Amino acid sequence: MEQEYIIFIFIFYVLLEEMVGIHPRRRRVMYLRLDQDRGQTRPLYCRINLSVPVLDRFFNDLDTRPDFRLSREALRVLLGLLRTERQHGWGSTIETLVFLFWLACGTSYRVVSRVFDMPRATVHRIVHRVAEEVVAIRHQVIHFPNTPEDLEAVCRGFAGLARHRAFLKAAGAIDGCHVRIKPPSGPDGQCYRNRKLFPSIILQAVCDHQGRFIDTYVGWPGSVHDARVLRYSPLYRRSVYPPPGHFILADGGYPCLQHPLPLITPYKRPVRGVGPQRFNLHHSRARSIIERAFGMMKTRFRSIFLKALEVHNTFVPHVITACAILHNICLGVGDIMAPEDDAEDKGGHVLETVSGAPWRDRLTAEVSALEEVPIDHNYL
């Protein structure tokens, strides 16, 4: 009965359109779609204009990556994780596509409103609402290894990247990434200028051997040093990861620590002796996966990371976290983009609570034994 009523309303709307001559820009179409979860057909009011090219390509099963930077399989996973029922508005699918298009193009709300034939204020509300919904699924997508088997796979992966068994206890790689923003007005705006003199917000992330983010912490202004961001992060203060006996790889911008957070950094320059030089080489091979992860995310969302993000500074962490979540989803379905080279060498820092230097020396002794891991998989 409900379906017949909806079809009647639809026919009435079409006849009314022919009688009064509604402008094509105001034309809307109702879809019936199979509900995969409940196994039944139910009406969904998508309220879209079929003349919109991006929607025409989406609903005709064409490649979605040029418009939304995600493959069709990654889009399916994202929509399944959101599982948001819209009692009103444009429908969860359409609103998610609007948000992804804005994220992929990094353009103004005015341009997106013209592309989707929506009011600009509506686009603004959709972008902010969907961003919050994506951030809400963060712990389903960005998380530490769930089981001992998963942790062991990560450790084996880092040993494979380093090409040495001394790194079989490496459980992650950490680094910071500066995201360009439009700084807030007033004297506080200067706090966002980093050492390269452009305003930014810092994303601190830990990744596994495949470049999947397992922890993110974002929001500090660009003028703050990476070591200070680390010191105030939940990863450092709660000491929930890595497990005892394991460590995280970091570059020279972080302190070499054993407690409260086990961090192993390379020897500082100038490096004296064959052992430390060899250790730095293997360490760099393993740690560079975090730079590769940042590079893949920046390549996918070039408009967000390669130019100033012109949104309010309080909204920037939501956008960055959403990009990290989408990065993990894409990796999970094999949608991988080759990264650009974004490696940089950072200076040292004097903070050391409980030094990890003795631990690093023991690892160097293992490396000097020249006992390398056979390479059975190319993690890059």
XYZ file of C-alpha atoms in Angstrom:
380
model
C 0.000 0.000 0.000
C 2.790 2.411 0.889
C 4.591 1.719 -2.369
C 1.423 2.327 -4.404
C 0.896 5.608 -2.570
C 4.434 6.739 -3.365
C 4.053 5.829 -7.045
C 0.811 7.835 -7.112
C 2.549 10.872 -5.620
C 5.365 10.511 -8.145
C 2.933 10.406 -11.108
C 1.055 13.377 -9.676
C 4.319 15.323 -9.394
C 5.235 14.570 -13.018
C 1.818 15.678 -14.271
C 2.012 18.836 -12.182
C 5.419 19.544 -13.639
C 4.041 19.287 -17.174
C 1.089 21.538 -16.349
C 2.901 24.390 -14.607
C 6.223 24.093 -16.424
C 8.635 23.606 -13.523
C 12.147 24.691 -14.497
C 14.552 21.753 -15.091
C 16.843 23.033 -12.343
C 14.081 22.314 -9.814
C 13.251 18.842 -11.168
C 13.775 16.020 -8.706
C 13.514 12.253 -9.200
C 12.497 9.536 -6.735
C 14.392 6.216 -6.717
C 13.494 2.740 -5.525
C 16.588 0.878 -4.362
C 17.132 -2.609 -2.968
C 17.997 -2.464 0.727
C 20.944 -4.844 0.933
C 20.716 -5.171 4.717
C 17.012 -6.005 5.054
C 16.607 -7.837 1.763
C 13.527 -5.860 0.717
C 12.641 -3.011 -1.603
C 11.800 0.272 0.035
C 11.489 3.837 -1.271
C 14.374 6.221 -0.820
C 13.920 9.892 -1.631
C 17.251 10.796 -3.152
C 15.929 14.091 -4.601
C 18.608 14.459 -7.227
C 18.825 15.999 -10.648
C 19.861 13.451 -13.281
C 21.425 16.219 -15.356
C 24.243 16.456 -12.782
C 27.192 14.729 -14.549
C 28.889 13.412 -11.390
C 25.671 11.736 -10.234
C 24.960 10.420 -13.703
C 28.372 8.710 -13.739
C 27.870 7.350 -10.217
C 24.438 5.828 -10.831
C 25.536 4.374 -14.184
C 28.359 2.389 -12.519
C 31.213 4.347 -14.103
C 34.597 4.971 -12.477
C 34.146 7.110 -9.365
C 37.800 7.925 -8.716
C 38.064 11.013 -10.968
C 35.195 12.757 -9.139
C 35.405 11.374 -5.604
C 39.001 10.021 -5.343
C 37.637 6.697 -4.054
C 37.003 3.519 -5.994
C 33.483 2.131 -6.154
C 34.424 -0.640 -3.723
C 35.818 1.891 -1.205
C 32.610 3.902 -1.535
C 30.558 0.785 -0.813
C 32.571 0.099 2.355
C 32.249 3.703 3.513
C 28.483 3.774 3.016
C 28.207 0.458 4.862
C 30.143 1.839 7.830
C 28.111 5.031 8.016
C 24.722 3.266 7.882
C 22.916 6.552 8.439
C 19.165 6.588 7.881
C 17.899 9.930 6.594
C 14.310 10.683 7.567
C 14.542 13.896 5.603
C 16.908 15.776 3.342
C 18.756 14.449 0.330
C 19.519 10.891 1.460
C 22.719 9.484 2.951
C 24.176 8.406 -0.410
C 23.795 11.817 -2.036
C 25.072 13.674 1.016
C 28.117 11.395 1.263
C 28.878 12.034 -2.412
C 28.597 15.790 -1.872
C 31.084 15.593 1.001
C 33.519 13.399 -0.965
C 33.343 15.699 -3.982
C 34.119 18.695 -1.773
C 36.978 16.757 -0.184
C 38.353 15.589 -3.537
C 38.248 19.014 -5.178
C 38.971 21.228 -2.178
C 36.789 23.855 -3.783
C 34.370 26.385 -2.341
C 30.847 25.577 -1.204
C 29.575 27.797 -4.008
C 31.200 25.636 -6.685
C 29.913 22.403 -5.117
C 26.416 23.889 -4.934
C 26.530 24.562 -8.681
C 27.838 21.076 -9.465
C 25.086 19.340 -7.455
C 22.377 21.957 -8.078
C 21.950 22.605 -4.350
C 21.776 25.786 -2.288
C 25.142 26.819 -0.911
C 23.893 26.781 2.680
C 22.714 23.203 2.163
C 26.141 22.162 0.912
C 27.731 23.751 3.986
C 25.436 21.823 6.327
C 25.977 18.555 4.447
C 29.777 18.850 4.482
C 29.898 19.504 8.220
C 27.313 16.852 9.088
C 28.911 14.090 6.997
C 32.376 15.013 8.282
C 31.148 14.446 11.842
C 29.599 11.122 10.835
C 32.850 9.955 9.222
C 34.867 10.998 12.283
C 32.388 9.070 14.459
C 33.490 5.768 12.834
C 37.158 6.552 13.508
C 37.736 3.760 16.010
C 36.270 1.202 13.617
C 38.861 2.081 10.986
C 41.883 3.527 12.860
C 42.907 1.208 15.681
C 45.844 -0.745 17.090
C 46.289 -4.424 16.164
C 43.373 -6.303 17.710
C 44.986 -9.702 18.322
C 48.467 -11.085 19.054
C 48.435 -12.532 15.545
C 47.812 -9.082 14.055
C 50.629 -7.610 16.158
C 52.990 -10.378 15.079
C 52.130 -9.703 11.429
C 52.939 -6.019 11.913
C 56.288 -6.834 13.545
C 57.217 -9.280 10.795
C 56.274 -6.625 8.282
C 58.623 -4.055 9.801
C 61.432 -6.622 9.943
C 60.813 -7.226 6.268
C 60.907 -3.514 5.508
C 64.132 -3.075 7.492
C 65.535 -6.314 6.046
C 66.836 -7.365 9.434
C 65.612 -9.462 12.367
C 66.679 -6.806 14.864
C 63.436 -4.988 14.016
C 61.110 -7.904 14.791
C 59.818 -5.945 17.806
C 58.972 -2.798 15.825
C 55.229 -2.255 16.184
C 54.749 0.992 14.273
C 56.296 4.117 12.786
C 55.440 7.644 13.936
C 55.815 11.057 12.337
C 54.142 14.448 12.043
C 52.567 16.063 8.993
C 51.862 19.771 8.518
C 48.554 20.620 6.817
C 48.341 24.089 5.298
C 45.450 26.205 6.573
C 44.098 29.715 6.390
C 45.194 31.084 9.792
C 42.705 32.735 12.112
C 42.799 36.500 12.349
C 44.333 38.270 15.302
C 47.535 37.617 17.246
C 46.760 33.897 17.596
C 47.276 33.477 13.863
C 51.059 33.708 14.290
C 51.033 30.576 16.454
C 50.105 28.538 13.393
C 53.228 29.458 11.404
C 55.683 26.562 11.350
C 59.438 26.588 10.824
C 58.862 26.907 7.061
C 56.841 30.069 7.729
C 53.482 28.898 6.396
C 50.430 28.429 8.682
C 49.562 24.825 9.420
C 47.981 22.329 11.790
C 49.903 19.217 12.805
C 48.758 15.663 12.226
C 50.681 13.119 14.322
C 50.152 9.574 13.101
C 51.413 6.053 13.725
C 51.149 3.519 10.899
C 51.731 -0.199 10.486
C 53.997 -1.930 7.968
C 51.459 -1.454 5.152
C 50.961 2.265 5.665
C 47.624 1.905 7.457
C 47.146 4.443 10.238
C 46.726 2.823 13.665
C 46.697 6.070 15.663
C 46.116 9.735 14.806
C 46.287 12.914 16.871
C 45.549 16.238 15.205
C 44.934 19.832 16.207
C 48.150 21.465 17.445
C 49.296 24.647 15.617
C 52.267 24.397 13.294
C 54.694 26.316 15.521
C 54.718 23.493 18.102
C 57.591 20.974 17.908
C 56.769 17.353 17.101
C 58.224 16.197 20.418
C 55.871 18.471 22.352
C 52.867 17.257 20.358
C 53.912 13.717 21.224
C 54.252 14.535 24.921
C 50.635 15.737 25.112
C 49.160 12.994 22.925
C 47.076 10.117 24.353
C 49.598 7.683 22.857
C 52.295 9.058 25.183
C 50.191 9.796 28.265
C 48.197 6.563 28.397
C 51.014 4.208 27.350
C 48.564 1.664 25.935
C 50.670 0.891 22.875
C 53.039 -0.726 21.999
C 53.005 -3.817 24.257
C 55.990 -4.438 26.580
C 59.114 -5.448 24.719
C 58.052 -3.643 21.530
C 58.934 -0.197 20.223
C 57.894 2.427 17.702
C 60.242 3.807 15.060
C 60.702 7.585 14.871
C 62.993 10.037 13.108
C 65.537 12.413 14.645
C 62.875 14.970 15.515
C 61.754 12.775 18.410
C 63.629 11.702 21.542
C 65.018 8.192 21.872
C 62.934 6.796 24.749
C 62.280 3.589 26.626
C 59.651 4.945 29.025
C 56.828 5.991 29.044
C 56.659 5.411 25.283
C 59.309 3.167 23.666
C 60.701 5.169 20.730
C 63.774 4.146 18.754
C 65.343 6.909 16.684
C 68.434 6.885 14.436
C 71.860 7.982 15.646
C 72.388 11.690 15.266
C 74.867 13.104 12.783
C 77.770 12.872 12.482
C 77.482 9.085 12.776
C 80.706 7.389 13.825
C 81.347 3.694 13.350
C 80.106 1.060 10.920
C 77.523 -0.342 13.375
C 75.564 2.904 13.886
C 75.710 3.642 10.166
C 74.320 0.225 9.328
C 71.645 0.609 12.004
C 70.544 3.966 10.582
C 70.241 2.392 7.135
C 67.955 -0.425 8.301
C 66.044 1.969 10.566
C 65.384 4.332 7.657
C 64.121 1.499 5.458
C 61.514 0.552 8.047
C 60.549 4.019 9.298
C 60.003 5.501 5.841
C 56.661 3.689 5.579
C 55.033 6.502 7.592
C 56.260 9.037 5.038
C 54.863 6.797 2.319
C 51.517 6.679 4.133
C 51.401 10.480 4.311
C 52.395 10.620 0.645
C 49.569 8.283 -0.413
C 47.021 10.330 1.533
C 48.334 13.619 0.119
C 48.256 12.246 -3.426
C 44.657 11.088 -3.040
C 43.456 14.374 -1.508
C 45.800 16.801 -3.240
C 43.401 19.704 -2.939
C 43.315 19.346 0.849
C 47.018 18.811 1.571
C 48.811 20.714 -1.204
C 47.130 24.087 -0.746
C 45.749 26.070 2.151
C 42.559 24.584 3.567
C 40.111 27.477 3.673
C 37.794 26.393 6.476
C 37.568 27.469 10.094
C 40.536 26.233 12.092
C 38.226 24.353 14.479
C 36.860 22.314 11.555
C 40.287 21.397 10.156
C 40.867 18.433 12.550
C 37.591 16.862 11.386
C 38.645 17.166 7.740
C 42.120 15.723 8.357
C 40.773 12.841 10.442
C 38.227 12.069 7.730
C 41.042 11.899 5.155
C 42.973 9.467 7.372
C 39.870 7.280 7.758
C 39.255 7.246 4.010
C 42.936 6.427 3.448
C 42.586 3.306 5.604
C 39.372 2.266 3.877
C 41.018 2.566 0.477
C 44.027 0.506 1.579
C 41.671 -2.153 2.904
C 40.088 -2.682 -0.519
C 43.327 -2.384 -2.487
C 42.648 1.130 -3.810
C 46.213 2.448 -3.616
C 47.691 5.606 -5.109
C 51.429 5.953 -5.585
C 52.736 8.638 -3.196
C 54.839 11.623 -4.010
C 58.254 11.907 -2.343
C 57.681 14.002 0.781
C 60.564 12.851 2.948
C 62.288 15.404 5.112
C 65.047 15.202 7.659
C 64.270 16.848 10.981
C 66.632 18.128 13.597
C 67.212 16.586 16.977
C 65.598 17.364 20.286
C 66.945 17.257 23.795
C 63.915 15.757 25.587
C 64.677 12.290 26.988
C 62.696 10.989 29.975
C 64.118 7.478 30.239
C 66.600 7.150 27.452
C 66.209 4.423 24.866
C 69.849 4.748 23.825
C 70.931 1.471 25.527
C 68.135 -0.374 23.758
C 69.220 1.186 20.480
C 72.793 0.091 21.138
C 71.626 -3.493 21.623
C 69.739 -3.333 18.350
C 72.864 -1.963 16.688
C 74.837 -4.922 17.986
C 72.268 -7.250 16.408
C 72.453 -5.375 13.143
C 76.240 -5.641 13.171
C 75.872 -9.433 13.204
C 74.673 -9.152 9.588
C 71.776 -11.548 10.205
C 69.207 -10.280 7.762
C 65.614 -11.347 7.274
C 64.948 -13.159 3.995
C 62.686 -10.973 1.907
C 59.570 -13.040 1.162
C 57.218 -10.149 0.525
C 57.478 -6.685 -0.934
C 55.664 -4.456 1.572
C 56.208 -1.400 -0.559
